[in-house]
Short mmCIF file of C-alpha atoms in Angstrom, two decimals:
data_model
loop_
_atom_site.label_atom_id
_atom_site.label_comp_id
_atom_site.label_asym_id
_atom_site.label_seq_id
_atom_site.Cartn_x
_atom_site.Cartn_y
_atom_site.Cartn_z
CA MET A 595 -11.21 -19.10 1.91
CA THR A 596 -13.11 -21.57 -0.03
CA LYS A 597 -15.36 -24.30 1.26
CA ASN A 598 -13.79 -26.72 -0.82
CA ASN A 599 -9.85 -26.52 -0.83
CA SER A 600 -8.41 -29.39 -2.36
CA TYR A 601 -8.91 -28.23 -5.95
CA PRO A 602 -6.68 -25.05 -5.20
CA ILE A 603 -4.29 -27.38 -4.12
CA ILE A 604 -4.62 -29.82 -6.81
CA ALA A 605 -4.16 -26.97 -9.38
CA PHE A 606 -1.14 -25.48 -7.41
CA ILE A 607 0.19 -28.92 -7.59
CA ILE A 608 0.13 -28.45 -11.60
CA PHE A 609 1.09 -25.43 -11.69
CA VAL A 610 4.29 -26.27 -9.98
CA GLY A 611 5.04 -29.15 -12.29
CA PHE A 612 4.63 -28.02 -15.52
CA LEU A 613 4.54 -24.01 -15.90
CA PHE A 614 7.34 -21.98 -16.61
CA ASN A 615 9.65 -25.07 -17.95
CA ASN A 616 12.96 -23.56 -17.05
CA ILE A 617 12.58 -20.48 -15.05
CA LEU A 618 11.05 -21.53 -11.80
CA LEU A 619 13.60 -20.92 -8.94
CA SER A 620 13.47 -23.96 -6.11
CA GLU A 621 14.32 -21.12 -3.35
CA ILE A 622 10.85 -19.26 -4.68
CA ILE A 623 9.20 -22.30 -4.44
CA PHE A 624 10.11 -22.94 -1.34
CA ALA A 625 9.75 -19.00 -0.33
CA HIS A 626 5.80 -19.35 -1.92
CA PHE A 627 5.33 -22.08 0.05
CA LEU A 628 6.18 -20.48 3.27
CA VAL A 629 4.17 -17.63 2.00
CA LEU A 630 1.05 -20.00 1.63
CA LEU A 631 1.12 -20.96 5.37
CA GLY A 632 1.86 -17.60 6.39
CA ILE A 633 -1.50 -16.70 4.40
CA ARG A 634 -3.17 -19.42 6.10
CA ARG A 635 -2.59 -19.05 9.52
CA ALA A 636 -3.57 -15.18 8.52
CA ILE A 637 -6.17 -16.05 7.40
CA SER A 638 -7.83 -18.43 10.32
CA LEU A 639 -7.83 -15.67 12.30
CA LYS A 640 -11.46 -15.36 10.80
CA SER A 641 -12.41 -17.97 13.69
CA GLY A 642 -11.58 -15.31 16.45
CA LYS A 643 -9.39 -18.16 18.60
CA GLN A 644 -5.76 -18.05 19.32
CA SER A 645 -5.14 -15.06 18.24
CA ILE A 646 -2.10 -14.76 19.66
CA SER A 647 -0.52 -17.79 18.34
CA LYS A 648 -2.02 -17.16 14.56
CA ILE A 649 0.18 -13.74 14.16
CA PHE A 650 3.07 -14.77 15.60
CA ASP A 651 2.86 -17.65 13.32
CA ALA A 652 1.80 -16.14 10.42
CA SER A 653 4.67 -13.45 10.84
CA LEU A 654 7.00 -16.17 11.30
CA TRP A 655 6.74 -18.28 8.13
CA ILE A 656 6.59 -15.20 6.22
CA SER A 657 9.59 -13.93 7.78
CA PHE A 658 11.35 -17.18 6.65
CA SER A 659 10.16 -16.77 2.82
CA ALA A 660 11.59 -13.35 3.22
CA ILE A 661 14.88 -14.47 4.01
CA LEU A 662 15.33 -16.55 1.34
CA PHE A 663 13.24 -13.95 -1.06
CA PRO A 664 13.21 -10.67 0.23
CA PRO A 665 10.28 -9.10 -1.71
CA SER A 666 8.56 -11.81 -0.06
CA ALA A 667 8.31 -8.90 3.06
CA LEU A 668 5.54 -7.31 1.36
CA PHE A 669 3.34 -9.70 2.70
CA LEU A 670 3.31 -8.39 5.88
CA ILE A 671 0.98 -6.07 4.90
CA PHE A 672 -1.66 -8.50 3.79
CA LEU A 673 -1.07 -10.02 7.52
CA LEU A 674 -2.12 -6.68 8.95
CA LEU A 675 -4.82 -6.21 6.63
CA ALA A 676 -6.14 -9.85 7.90
CA ILE A 677 -5.74 -8.05 11.48
CA PHE A 678 -7.18 -4.95 10.99
CA ILE A 679 -10.07 -7.17 9.18
CA TYR A 680 -10.46 -9.78 11.86
CA SER A 681 -9.10 -8.60 14.88
CA SER A 682 -6.94 -5.19 15.75
CA ILE A 683 -3.88 -3.22 15.01
CA ASP A 684 -2.90 -2.44 18.13
CA LEU A 685 0.83 -2.76 20.54
CA ARG A 686 0.16 -6.44 21.38
CA ASN A 687 -0.19 -7.63 17.74
CA VAL A 688 2.29 -5.56 16.17
CA GLY A 689 4.90 -6.49 18.81
CA LEU A 690 3.51 -10.82 17.71
CA ILE A 691 4.50 -9.72 14.34
CA ILE A 692 7.73 -8.11 15.16
CA LEU A 693 8.68 -10.90 17.73
CA GLY A 694 7.73 -13.19 14.68
CA ALA A 695 10.35 -11.80 12.46
CA LEU A 696 13.20 -11.86 14.90
CA THR A 697 12.34 -15.38 15.72
CA SER A 698 12.67 -16.21 11.95
CA ILE A 699 15.86 -14.92 11.85
CA LEU A 700 17.09 -15.96 14.97
CA MET A 701 16.49 -19.73 13.58
CA SER A 702 17.89 -19.12 10.70
CA TYR A 703 21.11 -18.41 12.18
CA LEU A 704 20.74 -21.55 14.83
CA MET A 705 19.87 -23.60 11.59
CA LEU A 706 22.88 -22.32 9.56
CA ILE A 707 25.18 -23.50 12.45
CA VAL A 708 24.23 -26.39 12.78
CA PHE A 709 24.02 -27.45 9.11
CA TYR A 710 27.13 -25.88 7.89
CA ASP A 711 29.41 -23.85 9.81
CA PHE A 712 29.56 -21.57 13.02
CA ILE A 713 29.47 -17.86 12.00
CA SER A 714 29.56 -14.64 14.35
CA ILE A 715 26.04 -13.21 14.77
CA SER A 716 27.25 -10.16 12.93
CA GLU A 717 28.76 -11.42 10.15
CA PHE A 718 25.29 -13.36 9.93
CA PHE A 719 23.09 -9.91 9.96
CA THR A 720 26.22 -8.46 7.95
CA ASN A 721 25.29 -11.27 5.10
CA LEU A 722 21.55 -11.11 5.69
CA ILE A 723 21.28 -7.01 5.10
CA THR A 724 23.76 -7.32 1.52
CA ASN A 725 22.12 -10.12 0.46
CA THR A 726 18.54 -8.03 1.07
CA ILE A 727 20.24 -4.75 -0.09
CA TYR A 728 21.79 -6.83 -3.08
CA ASP A 729 17.89 -8.50 -4.03
CA ILE A 730 16.47 -4.80 -3.39
CA ASN A 731 19.20 -3.30 -5.61
CA LYS A 732 18.08 -5.15 -8.52
CA GLY A 733 15.20 -2.21 -9.30
CA LEU A 734 11.46 -2.66 -9.82
CA SER A 735 10.69 -3.15 -13.36
CA LEU A 736 7.07 -3.06 -13.97
CA ARG A 737 7.52 -2.49 -17.16
CA SER A 738 8.79 -6.37 -17.72
CA ILE A 739 5.03 -7.53 -16.06
CA PHE A 740 3.80 -6.85 -19.68
CA VAL A 741 6.54 -8.79 -21.76
CA ASP A 742 5.52 -12.35 -20.44
CA VAL A 743 2.76 -13.52 -21.46
CA ASN A 744 1.78 -15.66 -18.61
CA THR A 745 1.26 -12.86 -16.79
CA ILE A 746 -0.50 -11.13 -19.31
CA ILE A 747 -3.36 -13.93 -19.02
CA VAL A 748 -3.32 -14.31 -15.81
CA PHE A 749 -3.69 -11.17 -14.82
CA LEU A 750 -6.49 -10.64 -17.18
CA ILE A 751 -7.89 -13.59 -15.97
CA LEU A 752 -7.61 -12.75 -12.43
CA ALA A 753 -9.18 -9.20 -13.12
CA ILE A 754 -12.28 -10.15 -15.11
CA SER A 755 -12.71 -12.56 -12.08
CA LEU A 756 -12.41 -9.72 -9.59
CA ILE A 757 -15.09 -7.53 -11.42
CA ALA A 758 -17.27 -10.36 -11.71
CA TYR A 759 -16.86 -11.57 -8.10
CA LEU A 760 -17.64 -7.61 -7.18
CA ILE A 761 -20.61 -7.30 -9.15
CA SER A 762 -22.34 -10.74 -8.52
CA TYR A 763 -21.38 -11.21 -5.08
CA GLY A 764 -18.44 -8.89 -3.37
CA ILE A 765 -21.15 -6.37 -1.61
CA LYS A 766 -23.90 -9.02 -0.85
CA SER A 767 -22.39 -9.54 2.72
CA THR A 768 -19.75 -8.09 4.99
CA GLY A 769 -17.61 -11.71 4.94
CA ASN A 770 -17.83 -11.56 0.70
CA ILE A 771 -16.58 -8.26 0.90
CA LYS A 772 -13.85 -8.60 3.49
CA THR A 773 -12.94 -12.14 1.02
CA LEU A 774 -12.48 -9.73 -1.67
CA LEU A 775 -10.01 -7.19 0.25
CA LEU A 776 -7.35 -9.94 1.05
CA ILE A 777 -7.71 -11.90 -2.09
CA SER A 778 -7.08 -8.56 -3.85
CA SER A 779 -4.05 -7.66 -1.41
CA ILE A 780 -2.59 -10.62 -2.15
CA LEU A 781 -3.33 -9.97 -6.04
CA PHE A 782 -1.71 -6.42 -5.96
CA ILE A 783 1.68 -7.65 -3.80
CA ALA A 784 2.11 -10.86 -5.58
CA PHE A 785 1.72 -8.85 -9.39
CA PHE A 786 4.67 -6.10 -7.85
CA ILE A 787 7.03 -9.19 -6.78
CA ASN A 788 6.29 -10.63 -10.32
CA GLY A 789 7.42 -7.19 -12.09
CA TYR A 790 9.92 -6.47 -9.65
CA TYR A 791 11.57 -9.68 -9.74
CA MET A 792 14.11 -10.54 -12.84
CA GLY A 793 11.77 -9.55 -15.21
CA ASN A 794 11.29 -13.01 -16.84
CA GLY A 795 8.50 -14.20 -14.88
CA SER A 796 10.11 -16.37 -12.36
CA ALA A 797 7.75 -14.96 -9.85
CA LEU A 798 4.73 -15.30 -11.68
CA ILE A 799 4.07 -18.44 -9.17
CA TYR A 800 3.40 -15.97 -6.74
CA LEU A 801 -0.13 -14.95 -8.38
CA LEU A 802 -1.31 -18.39 -8.19
CA LEU A 803 -3.07 -18.69 -4.73
CA PRO A 804 -5.42 -15.48 -5.59
CA PHE A 805 -5.78 -16.82 -9.14
CA LEU A 806 -6.79 -20.56 -7.73
CA VAL A 807 -8.82 -18.92 -4.74
CA LEU A 808 -10.99 -16.63 -6.57
CA VAL A 809 -11.84 -18.41 -9.57
CA THR A 810 -12.60 -21.84 -7.28
CA LYS A 811 -14.62 -19.08 -4.90
CA LEU A 812 -16.71 -17.86 -8.25
CA ILE A 813 -17.62 -21.29 -9.23
CA GLU A 814 -18.55 -22.44 -6.12
CA MET A 815 -21.03 -19.83 -5.47
CA THR A 816 -22.67 -20.70 -9.15
CA ASN A 817 -22.85 -23.96 -7.71
CA ARG A 818 -21.41 -25.81 -10.67
CA ASN A 819 -19.08 -27.82 -9.17
CA TRP A 820 -18.55 -29.69 -12.78
CA LEU A 821 -17.17 -26.20 -13.34
CA LEU A 822 -13.82 -27.38 -11.23
CA ASP A 823 -13.53 -29.79 -12.74
CA LEU A 824 -12.97 -27.74 -16.39
CA VAL A 825 -10.43 -25.21 -14.67
CA VAL A 826 -8.30 -27.80 -13.80
CA ILE A 827 -8.57 -29.54 -17.27
CA PHE A 828 -7.85 -26.11 -18.51
CA ILE A 829 -4.89 -25.28 -16.37
CA ILE A 830 -3.03 -28.84 -17.66
CA VAL A 831 -3.93 -28.03 -21.20
CA PHE A 832 -2.33 -24.37 -20.86
CA ASN A 833 0.46 -25.59 -19.18
CA LEU A 834 1.14 -28.34 -21.76
CA ILE A 835 0.66 -25.74 -24.79
CA ASN A 836 2.69 -23.65 -22.79
CA GLN A 837 5.32 -26.27 -22.53
CA ASN A 838 5.60 -26.61 -26.28
CA LEU A 839 5.44 -22.86 -26.93
CA PHE A 840 7.51 -20.84 -24.71
#
């Protein structure tokens, strides 16, 4: 989504290294990494090339993430939106999404057998469904979103950035409108997941991608690259303060 992909990557690494000092869970970090792979493949549909493999791969990575962290399955909505924007929603593409999801489940089952112990396919599906239902039954707690200081800060920055992007660049070209729609969808899904999960900010990492991409996109459009350096510095300072205060 950005011309210079290095800054979002650097900033993401900094966030993972510093932010949420004792609430990040390894499975959430890995699940988010898999989601990023899926999002990257979905966005690459923009080129109009190899759409079949890209849709399959995006569904595969997002489904793998959902096995680790069930709320990640909501990013399949993002995949559908990307397909709608850059391709078309038809039986073939929907079938590719389903095939990717089933492949991820089958590969997870095979890896479980190889690295752990044999388990019947019926027992595997039972455990998978049970764990998914358990996570869902934790309940949605949107109220918890407004308790966490980190969430409030990131959300306010994102909201202001989205408004600024829309006013300044959003209606100037079809490409900008598509980018805005995709970033907004990631934001709302991530915001929903963060409010859903635990209520302690553990899933706030899902807000990082839209935050970093949007800020970088806005700065790139101003042609003031020194602002990118200030953003990274701000992130470092913010996290150091966060380590000491929370």
